[in-house]
Amino acid sequence: MQAYAGEPREEDADGSRLLTTPQVAPLLEAAVRHAGGALVSWHLDHVDANPSRSTTATYGAVVDWPFGRRNELLGVSARATGRTKSDERAEIFDDGDREAAVWLYPNDPDLPGLPRAASAEAVAELLSPVLRRRLRPEQIKLTMIGYRPRRRAVLRVTVLPDPGQRLPRTVFYIKVLRERLFNEVRRRHEMLQRAGVPAPRIALATHDFLLVLDELPGTPLSRAIFDPTPPCTAEQLVWVLDSMPRDVVTLPRRPPWSDSVRHYTRIVGAAMPTLQRRLDWLCGQIEQGLAPIPPGHEPTHGDFHEGQLHVAGGRICGLLDVDTVGPGSRADDLACLVAHLSTVQRMNATQAARVRHLLATWVPVFDQRVNPVELRLRAAAVIISLATGPYRSQEPNWQAETIGIVGAAHALVSQVV
């Protein structure tokens, strides 16, 4: 355990004030100094808040090392209830009042496979047997697609051909998982593949909880929604969900987003207290409206939105991120899609008009498949969960984006109450 000079803990039990203000500077300086470097500068990059329980944050940092200056990513977790077992895989720092777990990317304490997935040398060795040829590190191009500290990461791997060869580039995706989730996620991929659902094929599964997935064909729906012609029909969206095998209902149930609406209301309200009254009203209307509706027992995706689908020739040809597949209500999935389309950020006028047209075309079809009131209330609940995103990712205009997202939830609730 290492010491650092911190501020008094006072009322900041979950570390949210420590990790999101300049108070964190002595901790970051101590962590970098302990690792053998000198902190030149830093900025807050990402925040995961669990009010009254814990806060995890990452920081972009410039560090002077004995071998030269480099950009780094530092992660820190603070908890109201003391360290966890996995915290001990990081460096523990103590100011006499609280402990904080600190790590230097890619050494995430809950993602043991991340150091290998983030290394071109290690990935070249990993993929050589898959492609049945010896790969060199310089043939590997790694791109971070998403990193939720202590939760998961996804990297895109582009394998470049040897000079002079006319082989196409080969693309894989590496999903970096926590140990306790690995076998269940693998099981879901294999279950859907056997049933003919267009989920990615597993090319390789490793002992350190990496899933290497084949690239899906087609274009991500998240890009195709801006095309001049509709990327697919609402009926096809319902079809890909209805094509999931019945065995999905035997999997553990993942609670729908609406079950956590009060939790997300607290997170958004903690970041923007001026929205708390509006959020409390929305939360009350959603909980009251959904209370008499049973949870459902259909095969569901669990996080169904435009970023999870690929399309080609006006049809759906791929379904991503099946980690959350399990029993639920079809309204949950369709509401998730409506919520995401209702909150797309930073569009120009043409793009916004095309998304509005898709919603106006698709939602009436969804209304025929599920309860229209349930659809809107569940979509509003998903939107409130999405309202945590701008602050968590530290978007430059996160306050304005948060207000706009909460407004989208209000518009949906107002249609049915």
mmCIF file of C-alpha atoms in Angstrom, residues 260-393:
data_model
loop_
_atom_site.group_PDB
_atom_site.id
_atom_site.type_symbol
_atom_site.label_atom_id
_atom_site.label_comp_id
_atom_site.label_asym_id
_atom_site.label_seq_id
_atom_site.Cartn_x
_atom_site.Cartn_y
_atom_site.Cartn_z
ATOM 1 C CA SER A 260 -33.135 0.333 -12.842
ATOM 2 C CA VAL A 261 -34.795 3.628 -13.753
ATOM 3 C CA ARG A 262 -34.603 4.926 -10.166
ATOM 4 C CA HIS A 263 -30.896 4.047 -10.009
ATOM 5 C CA TYR A 264 -30.174 5.948 -13.230
ATOM 6 C CA THR A 265 -32.356 8.827 -12.064
ATOM 7 C CA ARG A 266 -30.054 9.189 -9.044
ATOM 8 C CA ILE A 267 -26.923 9.107 -11.223
ATOM 9 C CA VAL A 268 -28.204 11.780 -13.631
ATOM 10 C CA GLY A 269 -29.552 13.872 -10.766
ATOM 11 C CA ALA A 270 -26.205 13.715 -8.946
ATOM 12 C CA ALA A 271 -24.469 15.070 -12.050
ATOM 13 C CA MET A 272 -27.181 17.691 -12.743
ATOM 14 C CA PRO A 273 -29.210 18.516 -9.607
ATOM 15 C CA THR A 274 -31.356 21.022 -11.541
ATOM 16 C CA LEU A 275 -32.964 18.075 -13.358
ATOM 17 C CA GLN A 276 -33.821 16.120 -10.212
ATOM 18 C CA ARG A 277 -37.472 17.213 -9.908
ATOM 19 C CA ARG A 278 -38.152 16.410 -13.571
ATOM 20 C CA LEU A 279 -36.368 13.077 -13.267
ATOM 21 C CA ASP A 280 -38.337 12.138 -10.156
ATOM 22 C CA TRP A 281 -41.608 12.826 -11.986
ATOM 23 C CA LEU A 282 -40.533 10.720 -14.972
ATOM 24 C CA CYS A 283 -39.381 7.912 -12.706
ATOM 25 C CA GLY A 284 -42.691 7.894 -10.856
ATOM 26 C CA GLN A 285 -44.752 7.809 -14.048
ATOM 27 C CA ILE A 286 -42.640 4.996 -15.525
ATOM 28 C CA GLU A 287 -42.729 2.845 -12.396
ATOM 29 C CA GLN A 288 -46.465 3.386 -11.868
ATOM 30 C CA GLY A 289 -47.316 2.667 -15.506
ATOM 31 C CA LEU A 290 -45.213 -0.499 -15.744
ATOM 32 C CA ALA A 291 -46.069 -1.940 -12.313
ATOM 33 C CA PRO A 292 -49.043 -4.066 -13.496
ATOM 34 C CA ILE A 293 -47.248 -5.368 -16.627
ATOM 35 C CA PRO A 294 -45.624 -8.829 -16.271
ATOM 36 C CA PRO A 295 -41.919 -9.187 -17.166
ATOM 37 C CA GLY A 296 -42.492 -11.428 -20.206
ATOM 38 C CA HIS A 297 -40.975 -14.748 -21.210
ATOM 39 C CA GLU A 298 -39.818 -14.259 -24.811
ATOM 40 C CA PRO A 299 -36.258 -14.627 -26.181
ATOM 41 C CA THR A 300 -34.774 -11.118 -26.095
ATOM 42 C CA HIS A 301 -31.499 -9.465 -27.031
ATOM 43 C CA GLY A 302 -31.395 -7.243 -23.943
ATOM 44 C CA ASP A 303 -29.591 -4.254 -25.506
ATOM 45 C CA PHE A 304 -31.126 -3.969 -28.962
ATOM 46 C CA HIS A 305 -30.250 -0.780 -30.850
ATOM 47 C CA GLU A 306 -28.805 0.482 -34.117
ATOM 48 C CA GLY A 307 -25.218 -0.049 -32.973
ATOM 49 C CA GLN A 308 -25.853 -3.788 -32.603
ATOM 50 C CA LEU A 309 -27.104 -4.475 -36.144
ATOM 51 C CA HIS A 310 -25.540 -4.780 -39.594
ATOM 52 C CA VAL A 311 -27.527 -4.392 -42.807
ATOM 53 C CA ALA A 312 -26.912 -5.121 -46.485
ATOM 54 C CA GLY A 313 -29.212 -4.792 -49.484
ATOM 55 C CA GLY A 314 -32.050 -3.491 -47.353
ATOM 56 C CA ARG A 315 -31.949 -6.488 -44.997
ATOM 57 C CA ILE A 316 -30.439 -7.340 -41.606
ATOM 58 C CA CYS A 317 -27.332 -9.508 -41.912
ATOM 59 C CA GLY A 318 -25.737 -9.333 -38.464
ATOM 60 C CA LEU A 319 -26.526 -9.049 -34.758
ATOM 61 C CA LEU A 320 -23.823 -7.920 -32.332
ATOM 62 C CA ASP A 321 -23.161 -7.838 -28.597
ATOM 63 C CA VAL A 322 -25.273 -10.801 -27.542
ATOM 64 C CA ASP A 323 -23.915 -10.783 -23.965
ATOM 65 C CA THR A 324 -27.337 -9.786 -22.608
ATOM 66 C CA VAL A 325 -29.481 -12.337 -24.470
ATOM 67 C CA GLY A 326 -32.092 -13.952 -22.231
ATOM 68 C CA PRO A 327 -35.808 -14.088 -21.365
ATOM 69 C CA GLY A 328 -37.865 -10.904 -21.308
ATOM 70 C CA SER A 329 -40.459 -8.898 -23.170
ATOM 71 C CA ARG A 330 -40.305 -8.008 -26.844
ATOM 72 C CA ALA A 331 -41.291 -4.489 -25.781
ATOM 73 C CA ASP A 332 -37.968 -4.214 -23.929
ATOM 74 C CA ASP A 333 -35.961 -4.730 -27.124
ATOM 75 C CA LEU A 334 -38.086 -2.503 -29.344
ATOM 76 C CA ALA A 335 -38.141 0.201 -26.667
ATOM 77 C CA CYS A 336 -34.348 0.100 -26.480
ATOM 78 C CA LEU A 337 -34.132 0.765 -30.222
ATOM 79 C CA VAL A 338 -36.674 3.601 -30.018
ATOM 80 C CA ALA A 339 -34.734 5.139 -27.127
ATOM 81 C CA HIS A 340 -31.412 5.081 -28.934
ATOM 82 C CA LEU A 341 -32.861 6.510 -32.151
ATOM 83 C CA SER A 342 -34.579 9.239 -30.125
ATOM 84 C CA THR A 343 -31.285 10.381 -28.601
ATOM 85 C CA VAL A 344 -28.734 10.294 -31.432
ATOM 86 C CA GLN A 345 -26.360 13.202 -30.793
ATOM 87 C CA ARG A 346 -24.602 15.735 -33.026
ATOM 88 C CA MET A 347 -26.646 15.166 -36.210
ATOM 89 C CA ASN A 348 -26.991 17.720 -38.985
ATOM 90 C CA ALA A 349 -30.453 18.737 -40.207
ATOM 91 C CA THR A 350 -30.561 16.146 -42.993
ATOM 92 C CA GLN A 351 -29.519 13.317 -40.693
ATOM 93 C CA ALA A 352 -32.042 14.348 -38.042
ATOM 94 C CA ALA A 353 -34.838 14.367 -40.632
ATOM 95 C CA ARG A 354 -33.940 10.847 -41.784
ATOM 96 C CA VAL A 355 -33.944 9.492 -38.238
ATOM 97 C CA ARG A 356 -37.304 11.148 -37.529
ATOM 98 C CA HIS A 357 -38.671 9.534 -40.690
ATOM 99 C CA LEU A 358 -37.476 6.091 -39.597
ATOM 100 C CA LEU A 359 -39.078 6.502 -36.185
ATOM 101 C CA ALA A 360 -42.334 7.684 -37.763
ATOM 102 C CA THR A 361 -42.278 4.633 -40.056
ATOM 103 C CA TRP A 362 -41.111 1.975 -37.608
ATOM 104 C CA VAL A 363 -42.933 2.848 -34.373
ATOM 105 C CA PRO A 364 -46.476 2.211 -35.755
ATOM 106 C CA VAL A 365 -45.330 -1.302 -36.717
ATOM 107 C CA PHE A 366 -43.869 -1.828 -33.242
ATOM 108 C CA ASP A 367 -47.178 -0.635 -31.770
ATOM 109 C CA GLN A 368 -48.913 -3.541 -33.535
ATOM 110 C CA ARG A 369 -46.460 -6.060 -32.028
ATOM 111 C CA VAL A 370 -46.385 -4.777 -28.418
ATOM 112 C CA ASN A 371 -48.406 -2.621 -26.026
ATOM 113 C CA PRO A 372 -47.911 1.017 -27.214
ATOM 114 C CA VAL A 373 -48.007 2.409 -23.661
ATOM 115 C CA GLU A 374 -45.465 -0.144 -22.459
ATOM 116 C CA LEU A 375 -43.262 0.606 -25.467
ATOM 117 C CA ARG A 376 -43.078 4.326 -24.668
ATOM 118 C CA LEU A 377 -42.610 3.949 -20.925
ATOM 119 C CA ARG A 378 -39.857 1.371 -21.370
ATOM 120 C CA ALA A 379 -38.217 3.553 -24.034
ATOM 121 C CA ALA A 380 -38.276 6.520 -21.641
ATOM 122 C CA ALA A 381 -36.586 4.374 -18.985
ATOM 123 C CA VAL A 382 -33.834 3.416 -21.425
ATOM 124 C CA ILE A 383 -33.395 7.082 -22.340
ATOM 125 C CA ILE A 384 -32.814 7.995 -18.690
ATOM 126 C CA SER A 385 -30.073 5.357 -18.557
ATOM 127 C CA LEU A 386 -28.554 6.912 -21.689
ATOM 128 C CA ALA A 387 -28.625 10.332 -20.027
ATOM 129 C CA THR A 388 -25.703 9.159 -17.885
ATOM 130 C CA GLY A 389 -23.525 8.882 -21.013
ATOM 131 C CA PRO A 390 -22.473 12.491 -21.745
ATOM 132 C CA TYR A 391 -21.208 13.033 -18.185
ATOM 133 C CA ARG A 392 -19.645 9.558 -17.946
ATOM 134 C CA SER A 393 -17.740 10.104 -21.197
#
